[in-house]
Amino acid sequence: MKQLYTRWGRALDREHVLQEYPRPLLVRDGYTNLNGMWEYAFTKDYCRPERYDGEIIVPFSPESVLSGVGRQLMPDEYLWYRREFKLEGWDDRTSSRRLILHFGAVDQACVVSVNGKRAVAHTGGYLPFEIEITDLVQDGVNELLVAVKDLSETSYHARGKQKLNRGGMFYTAQSGIWQTVWMEEVPKFYINSIEAVPDLENKCVRILVEAEEDCPVEIRIRKPEIYREDMEYVERIEGNERGLPDEADMPDGTDDAIVFVTGTANHVIRAEIPDPAVWTCEEPYLYTFTVRMGEDLAGSYFAMRTFSIRKDDKGIPRICLNGEVQFQNGVLDQGYWPDGLYTAPSDEAMIFDIREMKKTGFNMVRKHVKIEPQRWYYHCDRLGMVVWQDMVNSGSEYKYWLVTYAATILSWRNIHISDRHSWLLSRKDKAGKLEFVKEMKETVQILKGHPSIAVWVLFNEGWGQFQTKDLTDILHELDPERIVDAASGWFDQGGGDLQSVHNYFFKLKVRPEKERAAVLSEIGGYTYREKDHIACEELYGYKDYTDRDVLNESFGKLMKKVEALIPEGLCASVYTQWSDIEEEVNGIYTYDREVKKISRVPSFGEGQTQQESDD
């Protein structure tokens, strides 16, 4: 496979890797970024190495070229990381301060040790975790050690599109640390989490501040703001150097706060929002706010918006944003990069993708079987891009004769197989089922604060699907404010809020239902090989083109067919896909994000309401 680079990968500063504050929904003024050079070693046994193989750039996986390693971690191996960090004057602060160590994501399982003492073991390659290390650190130099095990697709753990023997629609497996590692010093009593739930109908927001004790809290909400296109890093909630108002602005309320409320941690605090400025794709208003609890001060944000399914004047269920019908014209995004694999080479690279999606004419992106760093969702929030978030698929080896080939035909004929046949859908392990439910709940809890997320996608094409109705009910209970796509593609069990179809080979059509909105959650997949911008000689896609003009003409015809289905009941479509990935060259952009192969989506997807479209 030919190694491609993005412009951001070529410009990577190895001494300052992904330095942005990694958790935009709970920002504090001050943190220690631990990205950069670590030592690494591969071993056959779970035994700390006596010497290391070299240096690795965290948080790029060892399989990626940007890590400086370029080696696959195999299921029978362990990957070790080591680095040192220094604490100055810690002995003077240890009685009143606490130190929290954060990992954005480590694939799949790891054990973390500090100064030779085990701090935590964690399984779940897509989810963040944290550990308090107050009693494990010392004044001066400290050692951090991470041991990683990754079974990839040989286990039932979450794996997305990773495969050890990559090919077709599955890509190079990655392992180890692939999101930011950082530390945060906090007061003895500190804010654990902030959850803001907007209520547009009642013009208020309900804020829950979680802490170890029921401490008094003060909340200041600022006037809403829209980010200009040129405001790439002037981030309102990360004001000053990292995000909070000056202390002098806070006590007397003379800053630009429009709402001031008080309450108690661990109890919902209601704040009235006068004349709410609503969040839309065209005008993505965000309300930033600060929370003070004792010595702790943190910033967050929310948006006044609501996603729902409502019937139009013809009785057809439609997807609505703020009570208005919105056709969601989306693109499938797998979140792979040629040089960083799962890890974008920079914050600018993530911003580039989202902005280009909007410029191309998309107003929605389906994040496919992957959870991104939280800054990606933050950029969708502030730039006005609707998100459909997939749960990360798992389960034992898939039966492709069923979930790919037979399922395509059965779906076209509107024939659905029950998910009770767990052996057919690679779900025999009870432990795997329990792990999926646990990680589904954690995914919602971690991401539900992002206003851009409109839809939770539970299962994709039957990959590890089970107890769909039960899990759909759990999702609705966890987050009643959002839409649920219970079974994207096929193996529809009749639940959820969407009738969700994948169609790459047959004539596009819709079968409107009385309660669920009809969506084409995957279409297209047109391939075109751009000379000097392809990674593999092999080619995978659903319809091949050798002329870019013909490709664009065919894409335009496909979008016209989509548009023609809107009056019949179609509520959303998702084109496959945003960028080429290895063999799969069906992207709007090439894998290296250098050539835009498809120029523009027709205007019907640019925020136009259904009524306007019909007129």
Coordinates of C-alpha atoms in Angstrom, one line a residue:
M1 CA 0.0 0.0 0.0
K2 CA 1.3 3.4 -1.0
Q3 CA 1.8 5.8 2.0
L4 CA -0.2 9.0 1.5
Y5 CA 0.2 12.2 3.7
T6 CA -2.2 15.0 4.4
R7 CA -0.9 18.6 4.4
W8 CA -1.4 18.6 8.2
G9 CA 0.6 15.4 8.6
R10 CA 3.5 16.8 6.6
A11 CA 3.5 19.9 8.9
L12 CA 3.3 18.0 12.1
D13 CA 5.2 19.5 15.0
R14 CA 6.5 16.5 16.9
E15 CA 7.0 18.7 20.0
H16 CA 3.5 20.1 20.1
V17 CA 1.0 17.4 19.0
L18 CA -2.8 18.1 19.4
Q19 CA -2.3 20.7 22.1
E20 CA -6.0 21.9 22.2
Y21 CA -8.0 21.5 25.3
P22 CA -9.6 18.1 24.8
R23 CA -12.9 18.3 26.7
P24 CA -14.9 21.4 25.4
L25 CA -18.1 20.6 27.5
L26 CA -16.2 21.0 30.8
V27 CA -13.3 23.4 30.5
R28 CA -10.9 24.5 33.3
D29 CA -8.2 27.1 33.1
G30 CA -5.1 24.9 33.2
Y31 CA -4.1 21.4 32.2
T32 CA -1.0 19.4 31.3
N33 CA -1.0 17.9 27.8
L34 CA 1.0 14.6 27.8
N35 CA 1.0 14.1 24.0
G36 CA 4.3 13.8 22.3
M37 CA 7.3 11.5 22.6
W38 CA 6.9 8.4 24.7
E39 CA 9.0 5.2 24.8
Y40 CA 7.4 2.0 23.4
A41 CA 8.1 -1.7 23.2
F42 CA 6.3 -4.8 21.9
T43 CA 6.4 -8.0 24.0
K44 CA 5.0 -11.5 23.8
D45 CA 4.4 -11.7 27.5
Y46 CA 2.7 -9.4 30.0
C47 CA 6.0 -8.4 31.5
R48 CA 7.5 -4.9 31.7
P49 CA 10.2 -4.6 29.1
E50 CA 13.8 -4.2 30.3
R51 CA 14.5 -2.0 27.4
Y52 CA 12.3 -0.2 24.8
D53 CA 12.2 -0.4 21.0
G54 CA 12.3 3.3 20.4
E55 CA 10.1 6.4 20.6
I56 CA 6.4 6.8 19.6
I57 CA 4.5 10.0 19.0
V58 CA 1.3 9.8 21.2
P59 CA -1.6 9.9 20.4
F60 CA -0.9 8.3 17.0
S61 CA -1.3 4.5 16.9
P62 CA 1.8 2.4 16.2
E63 CA 0.3 1.3 12.9
S64 CA 0.2 4.9 11.6
V65 CA 3.1 6.6 9.9
L66 CA 2.8 9.7 12.1
S67 CA 3.6 7.7 15.2
G68 CA 7.0 7.0 13.9
V69 CA 6.6 3.2 14.4
G70 CA 4.5 1.8 11.5
R71 CA 4.0 -1.7 13.1
Q72 CA 0.8 -3.7 13.7
L73 CA 0.1 -4.9 17.2
M74 CA -1.0 -8.5 17.0
P75 CA -3.5 -10.2 19.3
D76 CA -0.8 -12.3 20.9
E77 CA 1.4 -9.3 21.8
Y78 CA 1.4 -6.5 24.3
L79 CA 2.3 -2.9 23.6
W80 CA 4.0 -0.9 26.3
Y81 CA 4.2 2.9 26.6
R82 CA 6.4 4.8 29.0
R83 CA 7.1 8.5 29.8
E84 CA 8.0 10.7 32.7
F85 CA 6.4 13.9 33.8
K86 CA 7.5 16.5 36.5
L87 CA 5.4 18.0 39.3
E88 CA 6.8 21.1 40.9
G89 CA 5.8 21.9 44.5
W90 CA 3.3 19.0 44.7
D91 CA 4.1 18.3 48.4
D92 CA 2.9 21.7 49.3
R93 CA -0.5 21.2 47.5
T94 CA -1.3 17.6 48.0
S95 CA -3.5 18.2 51.1
S96 CA -5.8 20.5 49.2
R97 CA -5.5 19.5 45.6
R98 CA -6.2 16.4 43.5
L99 CA -4.6 15.2 40.3
I100 CA -6.7 13.5 37.6
L101 CA -5.2 11.6 34.7
H102 CA -7.3 11.4 31.5
F103 CA -7.1 9.2 28.4
G104 CA -9.2 10.1 25.4
A105 CA -9.2 6.5 24.0
V106 CA -6.9 3.4 24.2
D107 CA -7.7 0.5 21.9
Q108 CA -8.8 -2.1 23.2
A109 CA -7.7 -2.8 26.8
C110 CA -5.0 -1.4 29.0
V111 CA -3.5 -1.3 32.4
V112 CA -2.1 2.1 33.6
S113 CA 0.6 2.3 36.3
V114 CA 2.1 5.4 38.0
N115 CA 5.5 5.2 39.7
G116 CA 5.3 1.4 39.6
K117 CA 1.8 1.2 41.2
R118 CA -1.2 0.0 39.3
A119 CA -3.7 2.9 38.9
V120 CA -6.5 1.4 36.7
A121 CA -7.4 -1.3 34.1
H122 CA -9.8 -0.3 31.3
T123 CA -11.5 -2.0 28.4
G124 CA -13.2 -0.1 25.6
G125 CA -11.2 1.2 22.8
Y126 CA -13.4 4.1 21.8
L127 CA -14.3 5.6 25.2
P128 CA -12.5 8.1 27.4
F129 CA -11.6 7.3 31.0
E130 CA -9.9 9.0 33.9
I131 CA -8.1 8.1 37.1
E132 CA -7.3 10.1 40.2
I133 CA -3.6 9.7 40.8
T134 CA -3.2 12.1 43.8
D135 CA -1.8 9.4 46.1
L136 CA 0.4 7.9 43.4
V137 CA 2.5 10.9 42.4
Q138 CA 5.3 12.7 44.1
D139 CA 7.1 16.0 44.0
G140 CA 9.6 16.0 41.1
V141 CA 9.8 13.3 38.4
N142 CA 7.1 10.7 38.0
E143 CA 6.8 7.7 35.7
L144 CA 3.7 6.8 33.7
L145 CA 3.4 3.3 32.2
V146 CA 0.7 1.9 30.0
A147 CA 0.3 -1.7 28.9
V148 CA -2.0 -2.4 25.9
K149 CA -3.7 -5.5 24.6
D150 CA -5.8 -5.4 21.3
L151 CA -7.6 -8.5 20.0
S152 CA -9.0 -6.6 17.1
E153 CA -11.7 -8.6 15.2
T154 CA -10.7 -11.9 16.8
S155 CA -12.9 -11.0 19.9
Y156 CA -16.3 -9.6 20.5
H157 CA -15.0 -6.2 21.6
A158 CA -16.0 -3.0 19.8
R159 CA -13.9 -2.6 16.6
G160 CA -15.6 -0.4 14.0
K161 CA -14.1 -0.9 10.5
Q162 CA -10.8 -2.2 11.8
K163 CA -9.4 -5.5 10.4
L164 CA -6.0 -7.2 10.8
N165 CA -6.2 -8.3 7.2
R166 CA -7.5 -5.1 5.7
G167 CA -9.4 -5.0 2.4
G168 CA -12.6 -3.8 0.7
M169 CA -14.8 -1.9 3.2
F170 CA -12.6 -2.8 6.1
Y171 CA -9.4 -0.9 6.9
T172 CA -6.1 -1.1 8.6
A173 CA -6.5 -2.1 12.3
Q174 CA -5.1 0.3 14.8
S175 CA -4.3 -0.1 18.5
G176 CA -3.0 1.6 21.6
I177 CA -3.4 5.2 22.6
W178 CA -5.1 7.2 19.8
Q179 CA -6.6 10.2 21.6
T180 CA -5.1 12.9 23.8
V181 CA -3.5 12.0 27.2
W182 CA -3.7 14.8 29.7
M183 CA -3.7 15.7 33.4
E184 CA -5.8 18.2 35.3
E185 CA -5.2 19.6 38.8
V186 CA -8.5 20.3 40.6
P187 CA -9.6 21.4 44.1
K188 CA -10.4 18.8 46.8
F189 CA -14.1 19.3 46.0
Y190 CA -14.5 19.6 42.3
I191 CA -17.0 19.5 39.5
N192 CA -17.2 16.0 38.1
S193 CA -19.5 16.7 35.2
I194 CA -21.9 19.2 33.7
E195 CA -25.0 18.3 31.8
A196 CA -27.2 21.0 30.2
V197 CA -30.5 19.9 28.7
P198 CA -32.3 22.7 26.7
D199 CA -36.1 23.0 26.7
L200 CA -37.0 25.2 23.8
E201 CA -40.7 24.9 24.3
N202 CA -40.5 26.2 27.8
K203 CA -37.7 28.6 27.1
C204 CA -35.3 27.2 29.7
V205 CA -32.3 25.0 30.2
R206 CA -31.9 22.4 33.0
I207 CA -28.4 22.1 34.2
L208 CA -27.1 19.3 36.4
V209 CA -23.7 19.7 38.1
E210 CA -22.4 16.5 39.5
A211 CA -19.9 16.4 42.4
E212 CA -19.0 14.2 45.3
E213 CA -21.1 16.3 47.7
D214 CA -24.2 18.6 47.4
C215 CA -22.2 21.8 47.3
P216 CA -23.7 25.3 46.4
V217 CA -23.1 26.3 42.8
E218 CA -23.4 29.5 40.9
I219 CA -24.2 29.5 37.1
R220 CA -23.7 32.5 34.7
I221 CA -25.0 32.1 31.2
R222 CA -23.7 34.5 28.6
K223 CA -25.5 35.9 25.6
P224 CA -25.6 33.6 22.6
E225 CA -23.0 33.8 19.9
I226 CA -22.4 32.5 16.3
Y227 CA -18.9 31.7 15.2
R228 CA -17.8 33.5 12.1
E229 CA -16.1 31.5 9.4
D230 CA -12.7 33.1 10.2
M231 CA -13.0 32.3 13.9
E232 CA -11.0 29.1 13.7
Y233 CA -9.5 29.3 17.2
V234 CA -11.1 32.3 18.9
E235 CA -13.2 29.9 21.0
R236 CA -15.6 31.7 23.2
I237 CA -15.7 29.1 26.0
E238 CA -12.0 28.8 25.8
G239 CA -11.4 32.5 26.2
N240 CA -8.3 34.1 27.6
E241 CA -5.7 31.4 27.2
R242 CA -8.0 28.5 27.7
G243 CA -11.4 29.4 28.4
L244 CA -12.8 31.1 31.4
P245 CA -13.8 34.7 32.2
D246 CA -11.3 36.8 34.2
E247 CA -11.9 36.5 38.0
A248 CA -12.5 40.2 38.1
D249 CA -15.5 39.9 35.8
M250 CA -17.3 37.2 37.9
P251 CA -18.4 38.3 41.4
D252 CA -20.6 41.3 40.7
G253 CA -22.2 40.0 37.5
T254 CA -20.8 42.9 35.5
D255 CA -19.6 40.6 32.7
D256 CA -21.8 39.8 29.7
A257 CA -23.9 37.2 31.5
I258 CA -27.6 37.4 30.7
V259 CA -28.7 34.8 33.3
F260 CA -27.5 34.2 36.8
V261 CA -28.9 31.3 38.9
T262 CA -27.8 29.4 42.0
G263 CA -28.5 25.9 43.2
T264 CA -26.9 22.8 44.5
A265 CA -24.7 20.1 42.9
N266 CA -26.4 16.8 42.1
H267 CA -29.7 18.6 41.8
V268 CA -31.2 19.9 38.5
I269 CA -31.0 23.7 38.3
R270 CA -33.5 25.4 36.0
A271 CA -32.5 28.6 34.2
E272 CA -35.0 30.7 32.2
I273 CA -33.7 31.7 28.7
P274 CA -35.4 34.9 27.5
D275 CA -36.1 35.2 23.8
P276 CA -34.0 32.0 22.9
A277 CA -31.7 32.3 19.9
V278 CA -32.2 28.9 18.3
W279 CA -29.4 26.7 16.9
T280 CA -29.7 25.9 13.2
C281 CA -27.2 24.9 10.5
E282 CA -27.3 28.4 9.1
E283 CA -27.1 30.2 12.4
P284 CA -25.6 27.8 15.0
Y285 CA -26.1 30.0 18.1
L286 CA -24.3 28.6 21.2
Y287 CA -24.8 29.8 24.8
T288 CA -21.6 29.6 26.9
F289 CA -21.8 29.5 30.7
T290 CA -19.6 29.1 33.8
V291 CA -20.2 27.1 36.9
R292 CA -18.6 28.0 40.2
M293 CA -18.6 25.5 43.0
G294 CA -16.4 26.5 46.0
E295 CA -12.8 26.8 44.6
D296 CA -13.7 25.2 41.3
L297 CA -14.6 27.1 38.2
A298 CA -15.5 25.4 34.9
G299 CA -17.0 26.5 31.6
S300 CA -19.4 24.7 29.2
Y301 CA -22.0 25.5 26.6
F302 CA -25.4 24.5 25.2
A303 CA -27.8 25.3 22.3
M304 CA -31.5 26.0 22.3
R305 CA -32.7 23.5 19.7
T306 CA -34.8 20.3 19.4
F307 CA -34.9 17.4 17.0
S308 CA -38.1 15.5 16.6
I309 CA -40.3 13.4 14.3
R310 CA -43.6 15.3 13.4
K311 CA -46.2 14.7 10.7
D312 CA -46.6 17.2 7.9
D313 CA -49.9 18.4 6.6
K314 CA -50.2 15.2 4.5
G315 CA -49.7 13.0 7.6
I316 CA -46.1 12.0 6.5
P317 CA -43.6 11.7 9.4
R318 CA -40.8 14.2 8.9
I319 CA -37.5 15.0 10.7
C320 CA -37.8 18.4 12.3
L321 CA -35.3 20.9 13.7
N322 CA -36.9 23.3 16.1
G323 CA -40.3 22.2 15.0
E324 CA -39.6 22.9 11.3
V325 CA -39.2 20.2 8.7
Q326 CA -35.6 19.8 7.7
F327 CA -34.4 17.5 4.9
Q328 CA -31.1 16.2 6.2
N329 CA -28.8 15.7 3.3
G330 CA -25.9 13.8 4.8
V331 CA -22.5 12.2 4.0
L332 CA -21.0 9.1 5.6
D333 CA -17.8 9.8 7.5
Q334 CA -15.6 7.0 8.7
G335 CA -12.9 9.2 10.3
Y336 CA -9.8 7.7 8.7
W337 CA -6.7 9.5 7.7
P338 CA -3.9 8.1 5.6
D339 CA -1.1 9.3 8.0
G340 CA -2.9 9.2 11.4
L341 CA -5.4 6.4 10.7
Y342 CA -8.0 6.9 13.5
T343 CA -6.3 10.1 14.7
A344 CA -6.7 13.3 12.8
P345 CA -3.2 14.9 12.3
S346 CA -4.4 18.2 13.7
D347 CA -7.4 20.2 14.9
E348 CA -7.3 22.1 11.7
A349 CA -7.7 18.8 9.8
M350 CA -11.0 18.1 11.6
I351 CA -12.3 21.6 11.0
F352 CA -11.4 21.3 7.3
D353 CA -13.5 18.2 6.8
I354 CA -16.6 19.7 8.5
R355 CA -16.3 23.1 6.7
E356 CA -15.9 21.4 3.4
M357 CA -18.9 19.2 4.0
K358 CA -21.0 22.3 4.5
K359 CA -19.5 24.1 1.5
T360 CA -20.2 21.0 -0.6
G361 CA -23.9 21.3 0.3
F362 CA -24.3 18.7 3.1
N363 CA -26.0 19.7 6.3
M364 CA -25.6 16.4 8.1
V365 CA -22.8 13.9 8.7
R366 CA -23.2 10.3 9.8
K367 CA -20.3 9.3 12.0
H368 CA -19.9 5.7 11.0
V369 CA -19.1 3.1 13.7
K370 CA -16.5 5.3 15.4
I371 CA -16.4 7.8 18.3
E372 CA -14.4 10.9 17.6
P373 CA -12.4 13.0 20.1
Q374 CA -14.9 15.4 21.7
R375 CA -13.4 18.4 19.9
W376 CA -14.8 17.0 16.6
Y377 CA -18.3 17.2 18.0
Y378 CA -17.5 20.7 19.4
H379 CA -16.6 21.9 15.9
C380 CA -19.8 20.4 14.5
D381 CA -21.7 22.3 17.3
R382 CA -20.1 25.6 16.5
L383 CA -20.1 25.3 12.7
G384 CA -23.7 24.1 12.4
M385 CA -23.4 20.5 11.2
V386 CA -26.0 18.0 12.2
V387 CA -24.6 14.6 13.4
W388 CA -25.9 11.1 13.3
Q389 CA -23.8 9.1 15.7
D390 CA -23.3 5.4 15.3
M391 CA -22.7 3.0 18.2
V392 CA -19.5 1.2 17.6
N393 CA -20.2 -2.3 16.3
S394 CA -18.9 -5.4 17.9
G395 CA -19.6 -9.2 18.1
S396 CA -17.8 -12.3 16.8
E397 CA -16.9 -12.8 13.1
Y398 CA -19.7 -11.6 10.8
K399 CA -21.4 -13.9 8.3
Y400 CA -21.0 -11.8 5.2
W401 CA -23.1 -14.1 3.0
L402 CA -26.0 -13.0 5.2
V403 CA -25.3 -9.5 6.5
T404 CA -24.0 -8.2 3.2
Y405 CA -25.2 -10.2 0.2
A406 CA -28.5 -11.9 1.2
A407 CA -29.5 -9.0 3.4
T408 CA -29.3 -6.6 0.4
I409 CA -31.8 -8.7 -1.6
L410 CA -34.1 -9.3 1.4
S411 CA -34.2 -5.6 2.2
W412 CA -35.2 -4.7 -1.3
R413 CA -38.1 -7.2 -1.1
N414 CA -39.0 -5.8 2.4
I415 CA -38.2 -9.1 4.1
H416 CA -36.8 -8.8 7.6
I417 CA -35.1 -11.5 9.7
S418 CA -35.7 -11.6 13.4
D419 CA -32.7 -10.6 15.6
R420 CA -33.5 -13.6 17.9
H421 CA -31.2 -15.6 15.6
S422 CA -28.1 -14.5 17.6
W423 CA -25.8 -17.0 16.0
L424 CA -26.6 -15.6 12.5
L425 CA -25.8 -12.1 13.7
S426 CA -22.6 -13.0 15.6
R427 CA -24.0 -12.5 19.1
K428 CA -23.7 -15.7 21.1
D429 CA -21.4 -14.3 23.9
K430 CA -23.3 -13.0 26.9
A431 CA -20.3 -11.1 28.0
G432 CA -20.2 -9.4 24.6
K433 CA -23.8 -8.4 24.9
L434 CA -23.3 -6.9 28.3
E435 CA -20.3 -5.0 27.2
F436 CA -22.1 -3.5 24.2
V437 CA -24.9 -2.3 26.5
K438 CA -22.4 -0.8 28.9
E439 CA -20.6 1.0 26.2
M440 CA -23.8 2.2 24.5
K441 CA -24.8 3.9 27.8
E442 CA -21.4 5.4 28.2
T443 CA -21.4 6.7 24.6
V444 CA -24.7 8.5 25.2
Q445 CA -23.6 9.9 28.6
I446 CA -20.3 11.3 27.1
L447 CA -21.7 12.8 23.9
K448 CA -25.3 13.8 24.7
G449 CA -24.3 17.3 25.7
H450 CA -23.3 18.1 22.1
P451 CA -26.2 19.9 20.4
S452 CA -25.3 18.9 16.9
I453 CA -26.1 15.2 17.6
A454 CA -29.6 14.5 16.2
V455 CA -29.7 10.7 15.9
W456 CA -28.3 7.7 17.7
V457 CA -27.7 4.8 15.3
L458 CA -27.9 1.6 17.3
F459 CA -27.0 -1.2 14.8
N460 CA -25.5 -1.1 11.3
E461 CA -26.4 -3.8 8.8
G462 CA -26.9 -6.5 11.5
W463 CA -23.3 -6.4 12.7
G464 CA -23.6 -7.9 16.2
Q465 CA -27.3 -7.0 16.4
F466 CA -29.4 -8.3 19.3
Q467 CA -32.5 -7.4 21.4
T468 CA -33.1 -4.4 19.2
K469 CA -36.4 -3.4 20.7
D470 CA -35.1 -3.6 24.3
L471 CA -32.0 -1.6 23.5
T472 CA -34.0 1.0 21.6
D473 CA -36.2 1.5 24.7
I474 CA -33.0 1.9 26.8
L475 CA -31.7 4.5 24.3
H476 CA -35.0 6.5 24.4
E477 CA -34.9 6.4 28.2
L478 CA -31.2 7.5 28.3
D479 CA -31.9 10.4 25.9
P480 CA -35.5 11.2 25.2
E481 CA -34.5 14.3 23.3
R482 CA -33.1 12.6 20.3
I483 CA -34.1 10.4 17.4
V484 CA -33.1 6.7 17.3
D485 CA -32.2 4.7 14.2
A486 CA -32.5 1.2 15.6
A487 CA -31.3 -0.8 12.6
S488 CA -29.5 1.1 9.8
G489 CA -29.6 -0.8 6.5
W490 CA -31.6 -4.0 7.1
F491 CA -32.7 -6.4 9.8
D492 CA -35.4 -3.9 10.7
Q493 CA -37.3 -5.0 13.8
G494 CA -40.0 -2.3 13.4
G495 CA -38.8 -0.1 16.2
G496 CA -37.0 3.2 16.6
D497 CA -38.0 6.5 15.0
L498 CA -36.6 5.8 11.5
Q499 CA -37.3 3.4 8.7
S500 CA -33.7 3.2 7.7
V501 CA -32.6 1.6 4.3
H502 CA -29.3 1.1 2.5
N503 CA -29.6 1.0 -1.3
Y504 CA -26.6 0.8 -3.5
F505 CA -27.8 -1.4 -6.4
F506 CA -31.5 -0.9 -7.0
K507 CA -33.9 1.8 -8.0
L508 CA -34.3 4.3 -5.1
K509 CA -37.7 4.2 -3.5
V510 CA -39.5 5.0 -0.2
R511 CA -42.2 3.1 1.6
P512 CA -43.8 5.8 3.9
E513 CA -45.0 4.6 7.3
K514 CA -47.5 6.2 9.7
E515 CA -45.1 6.8 12.6
R516 CA -41.5 6.4 11.5
A517 CA -39.7 8.7 9.1
A518 CA -38.3 7.2 5.9
V519 CA -34.5 7.7 5.4
L520 CA -31.9 6.3 2.9
S521 CA -29.1 6.0 5.4
E522 CA -26.6 4.8 2.8
I523 CA -26.6 5.4 -1.0
G524 CA -24.1 6.0 -3.8
G525 CA -20.6 4.7 -3.2
Y526 CA -19.4 5.8 -6.7
T527 CA -15.7 5.1 -7.2
Y528 CA -13.1 7.1 -9.1
R529 CA -9.3 6.7 -8.9
E530 CA -7.5 10.1 -8.8
K531 CA -4.0 9.6 -10.2
D532 CA -1.2 10.1 -7.6
H533 CA -3.7 10.3 -4.8
I534 CA -4.6 6.6 -4.3
A535 CA -3.2 4.3 -1.6
C536 CA -4.0 0.9 -3.1
E537 CA -4.0 -0.8 -6.5
E538 CA -7.1 -2.7 -5.5
L539 CA -10.5 -1.0 -5.9
Y540 CA -13.7 -1.3 -3.8
G541 CA -17.0 0.5 -4.3
Y542 CA -20.4 0.1 -5.8
K543 CA -20.2 1.8 -9.2
D544 CA -16.9 2.5 -11.0
Y545 CA -16.1 5.6 -13.0
T546 CA -13.0 6.5 -15.0
D547 CA -13.9 10.0 -16.0
R548 CA -14.4 12.7 -13.3
D549 CA -17.0 14.7 -15.4
V550 CA -19.1 11.6 -15.9
L551 CA -18.8 10.8 -12.1
N552 CA -20.1 14.3 -11.3
E553 CA -22.9 14.0 -13.8
S554 CA -24.0 10.6 -12.4
F555 CA -23.8 12.0 -8.8
G556 CA -26.0 14.9 -9.9
K557 CA -28.6 12.5 -11.3
L558 CA -28.5 10.5 -8.1
M559 CA -29.2 13.6 -6.0
K560 CA -32.1 14.5 -8.4
K561 CA -33.6 11.1 -7.7
V562 CA -33.2 11.7 -4.0
E563 CA -34.9 15.1 -4.4
A564 CA -37.8 13.6 -6.3
L565 CA -38.5 11.2 -3.4
I566 CA -38.9 14.0 -0.8
P567 CA -42.5 14.8 -1.6
E568 CA -43.2 11.0 -1.4
G569 CA -41.9 10.9 2.2
L570 CA -38.1 10.8 2.1
C571 CA -36.7 12.7 5.1
A572 CA -32.9 12.2 4.9
S573 CA -30.2 10.6 2.7
V574 CA -26.6 9.7 3.4
Y575 CA -24.1 9.5 0.6
T576 CA -21.2 7.1 0.9
Q577 CA -18.7 8.6 1.5
W578 CA -16.7 11.7 2.5
S579 CA -13.2 10.5 1.7
D580 CA -11.5 7.6 0.0
I581 CA -10.0 5.1 2.4
E582 CA -7.4 2.6 1.2
E583 CA -9.1 0.3 -1.4
E584 CA -12.5 2.1 -1.0
V585 CA -12.1 5.0 -3.4
N586 CA -15.7 6.3 -3.4
G587 CA -15.0 9.5 -1.6
I588 CA -16.1 13.1 -2.3
Y589 CA -12.4 13.8 -1.5
T590 CA -9.3 11.7 -2.0
Y591 CA -7.9 10.0 1.1
D592 CA -5.2 12.7 1.5
R593 CA -7.9 15.5 1.3
E594 CA -6.1 17.1 -1.6
V595 CA -8.5 16.6 -4.5
K596 CA -12.2 17.1 -4.4
K597 CA -13.6 14.6 -6.9
I598 CA -17.3 15.6 -6.6
S599 CA -17.8 19.3 -6.8
R600 CA -21.1 20.1 -5.2
V601 CA -24.4 18.8 -3.9
P602 CA -27.6 20.2 -5.3
S603 CA -29.2 23.0 -3.3
F604 CA -32.1 21.1 -1.9
G605 CA -29.9 19.9 0.9
E606 CA -28.9 23.3 2.1
G607 CA -31.4 23.9 4.9
Q608 CA -34.5 24.2 2.7
T609 CA -37.6 23.1 4.4
Q610 CA -39.9 20.5 2.9
Q611 CA -42.7 23.1 2.3
E612 CA -40.3 25.4 0.5
S613 CA -39.1 22.5 -1.6
D614 CA -42.6 21.4 -2.6
D615 CA -43.5 25.0 -3.5

